[in-house]
PDB file of C-alpha atoms and ligand atoms in Angstrom:
ATOM      1  CA  UNK A   1      17.659-152.337   1.112  1.00  0.00           C
ATOM      2  CA  UNK A   2      15.682-149.319  -0.091  1.00  0.00           C
ATOM      3  CA  UNK A   3      12.307-148.889   1.562  1.00  0.00           C
ATOM      4  CA  UNK A   4       8.935-148.687  -0.128  1.00  0.00           C
ATOM      5  CA  UNK A   5       8.556-145.237  -1.796  1.00  0.00           C
ATOM      6  CA  UNK A   6       7.129-142.690   0.645  1.00  0.00           C
ATOM      7  CA  UNK A   7       3.375-142.352   0.438  1.00  0.00           C
ATOM      8  CA  UNK A   8       2.782-145.868  -0.841  1.00  0.00           C
ATOM      9  CA  UNK A   9      -0.505-147.131   0.534  1.00  0.00           C
ATOM     10  CA  UNK A  10      -0.845-150.427   2.392  1.00  0.00           C
ATOM     11  CA  UNK A  11      -2.761-153.004   0.386  1.00  0.00           C
ATOM     12  CA  UNK A  12      -6.109-153.798   1.997  1.00  0.00           C
ATOM     13  CA  UNK A  13      -8.910-156.172   1.031  1.00  0.00           C
ATOM     14  CA  UNK A  14     -10.751-153.120  -0.317  1.00  0.00           C
ATOM     15  CA  UNK A  15      -7.709-152.283  -2.469  1.00  0.00           C
ATOM     16  CA  UNK A  16      -7.911-155.685  -4.128  1.00  0.00           C
ATOM     17  CA  UNK A  17     -11.642-155.380  -4.772  1.00  0.00           C
ATOM     18  CA  UNK A  18     -11.087-151.905  -6.233  1.00  0.00           C
ATOM     19  CA  UNK A  19      -8.266-153.204  -8.445  1.00  0.00           C
ATOM     20  CA  UNK A  20     -10.596-155.855  -9.829  1.00  0.00           C
ATOM     21  CA  UNK A  21     -13.337-153.307 -10.444  1.00  0.00           C
ATOM     22  CA  UNK A  22     -10.886-150.951 -12.190  1.00  0.00           C
ATOM     23  CA  UNK A  23      -9.273-153.736 -14.222  1.00  0.00           C
ATOM     24  CA  UNK A  24      -5.826-153.028 -12.683  1.00  0.00           C
ATOM     25  CA  UNK A  25      -3.831-156.266 -12.356  1.00  0.00           C
ATOM     26  CA  UNK A  26      -2.751-157.424  -8.881  1.00  0.00           C
ATOM     27  CA  UNK A  27       0.896-158.527  -8.434  1.00  0.00           C
ATOM     28  CA  UNK A  28       1.429-161.282  -5.852  1.00  0.00           C
ATOM     29  CA  UNK A  29       4.641-163.169  -5.053  1.00  0.00           C
ATOM     30  CA  UNK A  30       5.652-165.718  -2.454  1.00  0.00           C
ATOM     31  CA  UNK A  31       8.223-164.994   0.263  1.00  0.00           C
ATOM     32  CA  UNK A  32       9.500-167.249   3.010  1.00  0.00           C
ATOM     33  CA  UNK A  33      11.873-165.225   5.190  1.00  0.00           C
ATOM     34  CA  UNK A  34      12.926-161.722   6.241  1.00  0.00           C
ATOM     35  CA  UNK A  35      15.175-160.895   3.253  1.00  0.00           C
ATOM     36  CA  UNK A  36      12.721-162.184   0.630  1.00  0.00           C
ATOM     37  CA  UNK A  37       9.956-160.176   2.346  1.00  0.00           C
ATOM     38  CA  UNK A  38      12.129-157.040   2.228  1.00  0.00           C
ATOM     39  CA  UNK A  39      12.721-157.624  -1.486  1.00  0.00           C
ATOM     40  CA  UNK A  40       8.970-158.049  -2.133  1.00  0.00           C
ATOM     41  CA  UNK A  41       8.339-154.869  -0.131  1.00  0.00           C
ATOM     42  CA  UNK A  42      10.957-152.849  -2.031  1.00  0.00           C
ATOM     43  CA  UNK A  43       9.651-154.193  -5.361  1.00  0.00           C
ATOM     44  CA  UNK A  44       6.222-152.826  -4.503  1.00  0.00           C
ATOM     45  CA  UNK A  45       4.107-155.975  -4.969  1.00  0.00           C
ATOM     46  CA  UNK A  46       0.503-155.902  -3.741  1.00  0.00           C
ATOM     47  CA  UNK A  47       0.209-159.264  -1.980  1.00  0.00           C
ATOM     48  CA  UNK A  48       2.807-161.595  -0.437  1.00  0.00           C
ATOM     49  CA  UNK A  49       1.996-165.251   0.108  1.00  0.00           C
ATOM     50  CA  UNK A  50       3.939-167.420   2.500  1.00  0.00           C
ATOM     51  CA  UNK A  51       3.169-170.421   0.340  1.00  0.00           C
ATOM     52  CA  UNK A  52       3.532-173.994   1.499  1.00  0.00           C
ATOM     53  CA  UNK A  53       5.769-174.212  -1.584  1.00  0.00           C
ATOM     54  CA  UNK A  54       8.279-173.310   1.158  1.00  0.00           C
ATOM     55  CA  UNK A  55       8.270-177.050   1.789  1.00  0.00           C
ATOM     56  CA  UNK A  56      10.301-177.500  -1.407  1.00  0.00           C
ATOM     57  CA  UNK A  57      11.927-174.106  -1.974  1.00  0.00           C
ATOM     58  CA  UNK A  58      13.375-173.525   1.485  1.00  0.00           C
ATOM     59  CA  UNK A  59      12.951-176.734   3.494  1.00  0.00           C
ATOM     60  CA  UNK A  60      13.964-179.298   0.864  1.00  0.00           C
ATOM     61  CA  UNK A  61      10.917-181.581   1.103  1.00  0.00           C
ATOM     62  CA  UNK A  62       9.732-183.396  -2.032  1.00  0.00           C
ATOM     63  CA  UNK A  63       6.222-181.908  -1.933  1.00  0.00           C
ATOM     64  CA  UNK A  64       4.093-179.495   0.101  1.00  0.00           C
ATOM     65  CA  UNK A  65       2.560-182.347   2.116  1.00  0.00           C
ATOM     66  CA  UNK A  66       5.127-182.762   4.946  1.00  0.00           C
ATOM     67  CA  UNK A  67       5.488-179.096   5.966  1.00  0.00           C
ATOM     68  CA  UNK A  68       4.182-178.532   9.496  1.00  0.00           C
ATOM     69  CA  UNK A  69       2.205-175.760  11.144  1.00  0.00           C
ATOM     70  CA  UNK A  70       5.202-174.849  13.316  1.00  0.00           C
ATOM     71  CA  UNK A  71       7.478-174.563  10.276  1.00  0.00           C
ATOM     72  CA  UNK A  72       4.962-172.362   8.447  1.00  0.00           C
ATOM     73  CA  UNK A  73       4.431-170.211  11.566  1.00  0.00           C
ATOM     74  CA  UNK A  74       8.148-169.532  11.867  1.00  0.00           C
ATOM     75  CA  UNK A  75       8.471-168.599   8.171  1.00  0.00           C
ATOM     76  CA  UNK A  76       5.345-166.407   8.229  1.00  0.00           C
ATOM     77  CA  UNK A  77       6.512-164.512  11.324  1.00  0.00           C
ATOM     78  CA  UNK A  78       9.866-163.821   9.625  1.00  0.00           C
ATOM     79  CA  UNK A  79       8.095-162.518   6.507  1.00  0.00           C
ATOM     80  CA  UNK A  80       5.856-160.306   8.670  1.00  0.00           C
ATOM     81  CA  UNK A  81       8.950-158.639  10.146  1.00  0.00           C
ATOM     82  CA  UNK A  82      10.137-157.715   6.651  1.00  0.00           C
ATOM     83  CA  UNK A  83       6.833-156.366   5.272  1.00  0.00           C
ATOM     84  CA  UNK A  84       4.847-153.173   5.722  1.00  0.00           C
ATOM     85  CA  UNK A  85       2.861-152.454   2.585  1.00  0.00           C
ATOM     86  CA  UNK A  86       1.687-155.660   0.854  1.00  0.00           C
ATOM     87  CA  UNK A  87      -1.175-157.758   2.186  1.00  0.00           C
ATOM     88  CA  UNK A  88       0.283-160.854   3.872  1.00  0.00           C
ATOM     89  CA  UNK A  89      -1.399-164.225   3.291  1.00  0.00           C
ATOM     90  CA  UNK A  90      -0.208-167.517   4.810  1.00  0.00           C
ATOM     91  CA  UNK A  91      -0.932-171.015   3.533  1.00  0.00           C
ATOM     92  CA  UNK A  92      -2.465-173.390   6.071  1.00  0.00           C
ATOM     93  CA  UNK A  93      -0.473-176.591   5.579  1.00  0.00           C
ATOM     94  CA  UNK A  94      -1.899-179.974   4.608  1.00  0.00           C
ATOM     95  CA  UNK A  95      -3.574-181.719   7.548  1.00  0.00           C
ATOM     96  CA  UNK A  96      -4.010-178.562   9.605  1.00  0.00           C
ATOM     97  CA  UNK A  97      -7.566-177.584   8.598  1.00  0.00           C
ATOM     98  CA  UNK A  98      -9.391-180.407   6.777  1.00  0.00           C
ATOM     99  CA  UNK A  99     -10.641-182.507   9.715  1.00  0.00           C
ATOM    100  CA  UNK A 100     -13.260-180.154  11.172  1.00  0.00           C
ATOM    101  CA  UNK A 101     -14.356-176.524  11.321  1.00  0.00           C
ATOM    102  CA  UNK A 102     -12.915-176.377  14.857  1.00  0.00           C
ATOM    103  CA  UNK A 103      -9.506-177.536  13.633  1.00  0.00           C
ATOM    104  CA  UNK A 104      -9.592-175.067  10.720  1.00  0.00           C
ATOM    105  CA  UNK A 105     -10.560-172.088  12.911  1.00  0.00           C
ATOM    106  CA  UNK A 106      -8.043-172.969  15.599  1.00  0.00           C
ATOM    107  CA  UNK A 107      -5.176-173.277  13.082  1.00  0.00           C
ATOM    108  CA  UNK A 108      -6.166-170.054  11.320  1.00  0.00           C
ATOM    109  CA  UNK A 109      -6.316-168.248  14.692  1.00  0.00           C
ATOM    110  CA  UNK A 110      -2.816-169.485  15.542  1.00  0.00           C
ATOM    111  CA  UNK A 111      -1.491-168.015  12.296  1.00  0.00           C
ATOM    112  CA  UNK A 112      -3.183-164.655  12.820  1.00  0.00           C
ATOM    113  CA  UNK A 113      -2.241-164.394  16.519  1.00  0.00           C
ATOM    114  CA  UNK A 114       1.349-165.560  16.380  1.00  0.00           C
ATOM    115  CA  UNK A 115       2.520-164.234  12.999  1.00  0.00           C
ATOM    116  CA  UNK A 116       0.446-161.130  12.342  1.00  0.00           C
ATOM    117  CA  UNK A 117      -0.512-162.273   8.831  1.00  0.00           C
ATOM    118  CA  UNK A 118      -3.614-160.626   7.353  1.00  0.00           C
ATOM    119  CA  UNK A 119      -5.301-163.725   5.910  1.00  0.00           C
ATOM    120  CA  UNK A 120      -4.915-167.462   5.381  1.00  0.00           C
ATOM    121  CA  UNK A 121      -5.183-169.579   2.246  1.00  0.00           C
ATOM    122  CA  UNK A 122      -6.651-173.066   1.999  1.00  0.00           C
ATOM    123  CA  UNK A 123      -6.822-175.429  -0.980  1.00  0.00           C
ATOM    124  CA  UNK A 124      -9.680-177.144  -2.877  1.00  0.00           C
ATOM    125  CA  UNK A 125     -13.441-176.884  -3.053  1.00  0.00           C
ATOM    126  CA  UNK A 126     -15.440-179.769  -1.515  1.00  0.00           C
ATOM    127  CA  UNK A 127     -15.058-179.930   2.269  1.00  0.00           C
ATOM    128  CA  UNK A 128     -12.729-176.905   2.187  1.00  0.00           C
ATOM    129  CA  UNK A 129     -15.749-174.732   1.353  1.00  0.00           C
ATOM    130  CA  UNK A 130     -17.218-175.393   4.823  1.00  0.00           C
ATOM    131  CA  UNK A 131     -13.786-174.844   6.417  1.00  0.00           C
ATOM    132  CA  UNK A 132     -13.506-171.499   4.591  1.00  0.00           C
ATOM    133  CA  UNK A 133     -16.986-170.503   5.778  1.00  0.00           C
ATOM    134  CA  UNK A 134     -16.094-171.359   9.389  1.00  0.00           C
ATOM    135  CA  UNK A 135     -12.794-169.430   9.300  1.00  0.00           C
ATOM    136  CA  UNK A 136     -14.479-166.388   7.734  1.00  0.00           C
ATOM    137  CA  UNK A 137     -17.247-166.592  10.369  1.00  0.00           C
ATOM    138  CA  UNK A 138     -14.506-166.478  13.010  1.00  0.00           C
ATOM    139  CA  UNK A 139     -13.404-163.129  11.572  1.00  0.00           C
ATOM    140  CA  UNK A 140     -10.390-164.304   9.587  1.00  0.00           C
ATOM    141  CA  UNK A 141     -10.126-163.474   5.866  1.00  0.00           C
ATOM    142  CA  UNK A 142      -9.622-166.511   3.617  1.00  0.00           C
ATOM    143  CA  UNK A 143      -8.140-166.890   0.136  1.00  0.00           C
ATOM    144  CA  UNK A 144      -9.243-169.988  -1.791  1.00  0.00           C
ATOM    145  CA  UNK A 145      -7.133-172.048  -4.204  1.00  0.00           C
ATOM    146  CA  UNK A 146      -8.598-174.200  -7.007  1.00  0.00           C
ATOM    147  CA  UNK A 147      -7.383-176.019 -10.109  1.00  0.00           C
ATOM    148  CA  UNK A 148      -4.087-177.752  -9.437  1.00  0.00           C
ATOM    149  CA  UNK A 149      -4.040-178.070  -5.654  1.00  0.00           C
ATOM    150  CA  UNK A 150      -0.606-179.460  -4.722  1.00  0.00           C
ATOM    151  CA  UNK A 151      -1.616-180.603  -1.200  1.00  0.00           C
ATOM    152  CA  UNK A 152      -3.919-183.206  -2.767  1.00  0.00           C
ATOM    153  CA  UNK A 153      -2.103-183.688  -6.089  1.00  0.00           C
ATOM    154  CA  UNK A 154      -2.235-187.484  -5.852  1.00  0.00           C
ATOM    155  CA  UNK A 155      -6.048-187.459  -5.716  1.00  0.00           C
ATOM    156  CA  UNK A 156      -6.365-185.226  -8.815  1.00  0.00           C
ATOM    157  CA  UNK A 157      -4.044-187.247 -11.032  1.00  0.00           C
ATOM    158  CA  UNK A 158      -0.740-185.652 -10.053  1.00  0.00           C
ATOM    159  CA  UNK A 159       0.764-182.285 -10.927  1.00  0.00           C
ATOM    160  CA  UNK A 160      -1.327-181.766 -14.042  1.00  0.00           C
ATOM    161  CA  UNK A 161      -3.463-178.886 -15.213  1.00  0.00           C
ATOM    162  CA  UNK A 162      -7.141-178.970 -14.271  1.00  0.00           C
ATOM    163  CA  UNK A 163     -10.174-177.923 -16.292  1.00  0.00           C
ATOM    164  CA  UNK A 164      -8.984-179.299 -19.630  1.00  0.00           C
ATOM    165  CA  UNK A 165     -12.428-180.678 -20.481  1.00  0.00           C
ATOM    166  CA  UNK A 166     -15.678-178.724 -20.225  1.00  0.00           C
ATOM    167  CA  UNK A 167     -16.847-180.986 -17.367  1.00  0.00           C
ATOM    168  CA  UNK A 168     -13.589-180.488 -15.463  1.00  0.00           C
ATOM    169  CA  UNK A 169     -13.821-176.734 -16.017  1.00  0.00           C
ATOM    170  CA  UNK A 170     -17.374-176.711 -14.631  1.00  0.00           C
ATOM    171  CA  UNK A 171     -16.024-178.501 -11.536  1.00  0.00           C
ATOM    172  CA  UNK A 172     -13.385-175.760 -11.139  1.00  0.00           C
ATOM    173  CA  UNK A 173     -16.129-173.123 -11.509  1.00  0.00           C
ATOM    174  CA  UNK A 174     -18.361-174.896  -8.962  1.00  0.00           C
ATOM    175  CA  UNK A 175     -15.524-174.919  -6.423  1.00  0.00           C
ATOM    176  CA  UNK A 176     -14.610-171.285  -7.069  1.00  0.00           C
ATOM    177  CA  UNK A 177     -18.233-170.150  -6.855  1.00  0.00           C
ATOM    178  CA  UNK A 178     -18.792-172.078  -3.620  1.00  0.00           C
ATOM    179  CA  UNK A 179     -15.636-170.571  -2.087  1.00  0.00           C
ATOM    180  CA  UNK A 180     -16.817-167.103  -3.076  1.00  0.00           C
ATOM    181  CA  UNK A 181     -20.225-167.805  -1.520  1.00  0.00           C
ATOM    182  CA  UNK A 182     -18.437-169.018   1.632  1.00  0.00           C
ATOM    183  CA  UNK A 183     -16.905-165.555   1.993  1.00  0.00           C
ATOM    184  CA  UNK A 184     -13.419-165.899   0.479  1.00  0.00           C
ATOM    185  CA  UNK A 185     -11.993-162.490  -0.439  1.00  0.00           C
ATOM    186  CA  UNK A 186      -9.952-163.862  -3.390  1.00  0.00           C
ATOM    187  CA  UNK A 187      -9.091-167.152  -5.099  1.00  0.00           C
ATOM    188  CA  UNK A 188      -5.935-168.568  -6.666  1.00  0.00           C
ATOM    189  CA  UNK A 189      -6.467-170.363  -9.999  1.00  0.00           C
ATOM    190  CA  UNK A 190      -3.540-172.737 -10.585  1.00  0.00           C
ATOM    191  CA  UNK A 191      -2.756-174.520 -13.885  1.00  0.00           C
ATOM    192  CA  UNK A 192      -6.077-173.984 -15.639  1.00  0.00           C
ATOM    193  CA  UNK A 193      -6.349-173.526 -19.432  1.00  0.00           C
ATOM    194  CA  UNK A 194      -6.835-169.873 -20.376  1.00  0.00           C
ATOM    195  CA  UNK A 195     -10.091-170.650 -22.210  1.00  0.00           C
ATOM    196  CA  UNK A 196     -11.563-172.210 -19.073  1.00  0.00           C
ATOM    197  CA  UNK A 197     -10.388-169.260 -16.956  1.00  0.00           C
ATOM    198  CA  UNK A 198     -11.879-166.798 -19.419  1.00  0.00           C
ATOM    199  CA  UNK A 199     -15.229-168.567 -19.342  1.00  0.00           C
ATOM    200  CA  UNK A 200     -15.317-168.570 -15.517  1.00  0.00           C
ATOM    201  CA  UNK A 201     -14.011-165.041 -14.848  1.00  0.00           C
ATOM    202  CA  UNK A 202     -17.198-163.074 -15.711  1.00  0.00           C
ATOM    203  CA  UNK A 203     -19.095-165.317 -13.285  1.00  0.00           C
ATOM    204  CA  UNK A 204     -16.980-164.418 -10.218  1.00  0.00           C
ATOM    205  CA  UNK A 205     -17.112-161.161  -8.244  1.00  0.00           C
ATOM    206  CA  UNK A 206     -13.997-161.622  -6.106  1.00  0.00           C
ATOM    207  CA  UNK A 207     -10.423-161.129  -7.372  1.00  0.00           C
ATOM    208  CA  UNK A 208      -8.862-164.187  -9.028  1.00  0.00           C
ATOM    209  CA  UNK A 209      -5.080-164.505  -8.914  1.00  0.00           C
ATOM    210  CA  UNK A 210      -3.701-166.829 -11.556  1.00  0.00           C
ATOM    211  CA  UNK A 211      -0.637-169.020 -11.766  1.00  0.00           C
ATOM    212  CA  UNK A 212      -0.627-170.851 -15.059  1.00  0.00           C
ATOM    213  CA  UNK A 213      -4.244-169.808 -15.662  1.00  0.00           C
ATOM    214  CA  UNK A 214      -3.658-167.407 -18.544  1.00  0.00           C
ATOM    215  CA  UNK A 215      -3.720-163.612 -18.747  1.00  0.00           C
ATOM    216  CA  UNK A 216      -7.462-163.256 -18.063  1.00  0.00           C
ATOM    217  CA  UNK A 217      -7.300-163.308 -14.250  1.00  0.00           C
ATOM    218  CA  UNK A 218      -7.289-160.212 -12.008  1.00  0.00           C
ATOM    219  CA  UNK A 219      -3.671-160.771 -11.042  1.00  0.00           C
ATOM    220  CA  UNK A 220      -0.756-163.181 -11.145  1.00  0.00           C
ATOM    221  CA  UNK A 221       1.356-164.975  -8.557  1.00  0.00           C
ATOM    222  CA  UNK A 222       4.765-166.609  -8.947  1.00  0.00           C
ATOM    223  CA  UNK A 223       7.028-168.435  -6.538  1.00  0.00           C
ATOM    224  CA  UNK A 224       9.975-166.230  -5.456  1.00  0.00           C
ATOM    225  CA  UNK A 225      12.625-168.871  -6.131  1.00  0.00           C
ATOM    226  CA  UNK A 226      11.153-169.692  -9.550  1.00  0.00           C
ATOM    227  CA  UNK A 227      11.010-166.130 -10.822  1.00  0.00           C
ATOM    228  CA  UNK A 228      14.514-165.361  -9.569  1.00  0.00           C
ATOM    229  CA  UNK A 229      16.012-168.602 -10.846  1.00  0.00           C
ATOM    230  CA  UNK A 230      17.327-169.667  -7.415  1.00  0.00           C
ATOM    231  CA  UNK A 231      15.603-173.017  -7.096  1.00  0.00           C
ATOM    232  CA  UNK A 232      17.360-175.961  -8.718  1.00  0.00           C
ATOM    233  CA  UNK A 233      14.336-178.123  -9.400  1.00  0.00           C
ATOM    234  CA  UNK A 234      11.668-178.788 -11.994  1.00  0.00           C
ATOM    235  CA  UNK A 235       9.979-175.584 -13.105  1.00  0.00           C
ATOM    236  CA  UNK A 236       6.361-175.733 -14.267  1.00  0.00           C
ATOM    237  CA  UNK A 237       5.462-174.466 -17.742  1.00  0.00           C
ATOM    238  CA  UNK A 238       3.943-171.282 -16.328  1.00  0.00           C
ATOM    239  CA  UNK A 239       7.169-170.148 -14.669  1.00  0.00           C
ATOM    240  CA  UNK A 240       8.862-167.147 -16.221  1.00  0.00           C
ATOM    241  CA  UNK A 241      12.393-166.559 -15.006  1.00  0.00           C
ATOM    242  CA  UNK A 242      13.114-162.867 -14.533  1.00  0.00           C
ATOM    243  CA  UNK A 243      16.673-163.602 -13.355  1.00  0.00           C
ATOM    244  CA  UNK A 244      19.072-166.526 -13.113  1.00  0.00           C
ATOM    245  CA  UNK A 245      20.497-165.928  -9.661  1.00  0.00           C
ATOM    246  CA  UNK A 246      21.555-169.479  -8.845  1.00  0.00           C
ATOM    247  CA  UNK A 247      24.691-169.389 -10.999  1.00  0.00           C
ATOM    248  CA  UNK A 248      25.981-165.993  -9.733  1.00  0.00           C
ATOM    249  CA  UNK A 249      25.223-167.098  -6.156  1.00  0.00           C
ATOM    250  CA  UNK A 250      27.235-170.301  -6.617  1.00  0.00           C
ATOM    251  CA  UNK A 251      30.051-168.352  -8.315  1.00  0.00           C
ATOM    252  CA  UNK A 252      30.173-165.862  -5.429  1.00  0.00           C
ATOM    253  CA  UNK A 253      30.331-168.572  -2.738  1.00  0.00           C
ATOM    254  CA  UNK A 254      32.955-170.499  -4.758  1.00  0.00           C
ATOM    255  CA  UNK A 255      35.056-167.315  -5.150  1.00  0.00           C
ATOM    256  CA  UNK A 256      34.871-166.784  -1.386  1.00  0.00           C
ATOM    257  CA  UNK A 257      35.942-170.377  -0.673  1.00  0.00           C
ATOM    258  CA  UNK A 258      38.826-169.999  -3.141  1.00  0.00           C
ATOM    259  CA  UNK A 259      39.919-166.731  -1.494  1.00  0.00           C
ATOM    260  CA  UNK A 260      39.902-168.421   1.937  1.00  0.00           C
ATOM    261  CA  UNK A 261      41.952-171.362   0.685  1.00  0.00           C
ATOM    262  CA  UNK A 262      44.477-169.113  -1.064  1.00  0.00           C
ATOM    263  CA  UNK A 263      44.550-166.603   1.832  1.00  0.00           C
ATOM    264  CA  UNK A 264      43.306-163.734  -0.354  1.00  0.00           C
ATOM    265  CA  UNK A 265      40.543-163.212   2.201  1.00  0.00           C
ATOM    266  CA  UNK A 266      40.521-161.521   4.657  1.00  0.00           C
ATOM    267  CA  UNK A 267      42.605-158.428   3.796  1.00  0.00           C
ATOM    268  CA  UNK A 268      43.560-155.757   6.374  1.00  0.00           C
ATOM    269  CA  UNK A 269      40.490-153.690   5.474  1.00  0.00           C
ATOM    270  CA  UNK A 270      38.236-156.535   6.639  1.00  0.00           C
ATOM    271  CA  UNK A 271      39.650-156.507  10.183  1.00  0.00           C
ATOM    272  CA  UNK A 272      40.158-154.403  13.312  1.00  0.00           C
ATOM    273  CA  UNK A 273      43.305-152.763  14.706  1.00  0.00           C
ATOM    274  CA  UNK A 274      44.573-152.413  18.274  1.00  0.00           C
ATOM    275  CA  UNK A 275      45.333-148.995  19.717  1.00  0.00           C
ATOM    276  CA  UNK A 276      48.898-147.771  19.087  1.00  0.00           C
ATOM    277  CA  UNK A 277      51.511-149.663  21.170  1.00  0.00           C
ATOM    278  CA  UNK A 278      48.971-152.219  22.488  1.00  0.00           C
ATOM    279  CA  UNK A 279      50.179-155.102  20.285  1.00  0.00           C
ATOM    280  CA  UNK A 280      53.761-154.760  21.681  1.00  0.00           C
ATOM    281  CA  UNK A 281      52.418-154.525  25.238  1.00  0.00           C
ATOM    282  CA  UNK A 282      50.268-157.624  24.669  1.00  0.00           C
ATOM    283  CA  UNK A 283      53.322-159.612  23.512  1.00  0.00           C
ATOM    284  CA  UNK A 284      55.212-158.554  26.647  1.00  0.00           C
ATOM    285  CA  UNK A 285      52.269-159.521  28.883  1.00  0.00           C
ATOM    286  CA  UNK A 286      51.896-162.923  27.196  1.00  0.00           C
ATOM    287  CA  UNK A 287      55.672-163.589  27.445  1.00  0.00           C
ATOM    288  CA  UNK A 288      55.497-162.808  31.165  1.00  0.00           C
ATOM    289  CA  UNK A 289      52.555-165.207  31.521  1.00  0.00           C
ATOM    290  CA  UNK A 290      54.460-167.903  29.549  1.00  0.00           C
ATOM    291  CA  UNK A 291      57.381-167.653  31.982  1.00  0.00           C
ATOM    292  CA  UNK A 292      55.077-168.158  34.964  1.00  0.00           C
ATOM    293  CA  UNK A 293      53.446-171.288  33.458  1.00  0.00           C
ATOM    294  CA  UNK A 294      54.860-174.797  33.896  1.00  0.00           C
TER     295      UNK A 294
HETATM  296  O1  KIV B   1       2.394-172.531  -2.099  1.00  0.00           O
HETATM  297  C1  KIV B   1       2.410-171.692  -3.011  1.00  0.00           C
HETATM  298  O2  KIV B   1       3.435-171.086  -3.339  1.00  0.00           O
HETATM  299  C2  KIV B   1       1.151-171.420  -3.701  1.00  0.00           C
HETATM  300  C3  KIV B   1       1.212-170.572  -4.927  1.00  0.00           C
HETATM  301  C4  KIV B   1       1.774-171.341  -6.042  1.00  0.00           C
HETATM  302  C5  KIV B   1      -0.107-169.992  -5.253  1.00  0.00           C
HETATM  303  O3  KIV B   1       0.136-171.874  -3.284  1.00  0.00           O
END
């Protein structure tokens, strides 16, 4: 894997603020393990999110709800080992921060201490605003997430876009503004009509990263498996596939299995040789052992 080009600067919180001020879009992608982190690094993205979408993309759950803190910690630590340059943000999973400020701070501290991530992300406005404020007060940078918030999808009418009416859009704005006031350094806008996004954007000072929120945000985020076409599940309307890797991956594994079954693999070049004369000597030694055995 080729490394990040020499001289590339690490992304910092100040970098993101500067990008917003200069109108330079921020590229964010999810990653869930060491190889996907290395790919994000080599591709030169600005921010990597260990999203709780890992629940579906790598752990096979039906939604983000069941993923545990321990599972997310393991994935985030693996991503950390593969990243140098992008800012690393980890999702706090459902149920790990909502109950109290103490719970939220303690979970966020666990992520920072044990994985080395730079920041955490939490979903929703409402009570999450106070949780964000508490985590920020404990010295941990927080990214907010409004609009379609998958952890609580059932309470917002399912996996549907948010902010389709003016009143709904004002609710999205209220949440985003409150999260900004609570000290969040950035916010994800998920599945929000572009017109609503465009009306809210001039009213926010922190970078907004969109996913299905139109082109008017300060950056975009996509799920690694969606953009590479690896994940064999429902893809939301906002997904753009930049590759279709699932089919070539299946074809490669099937070709390997076929080679094994037809003995075309391995070939001599895939193996090791004994020193000259050692194979004959081994046969003699084994024959001698055979004779001594009942
Ligand atoms: O979990 C995730 O991947 C996310 C992104 C879609 C923003 O939260």
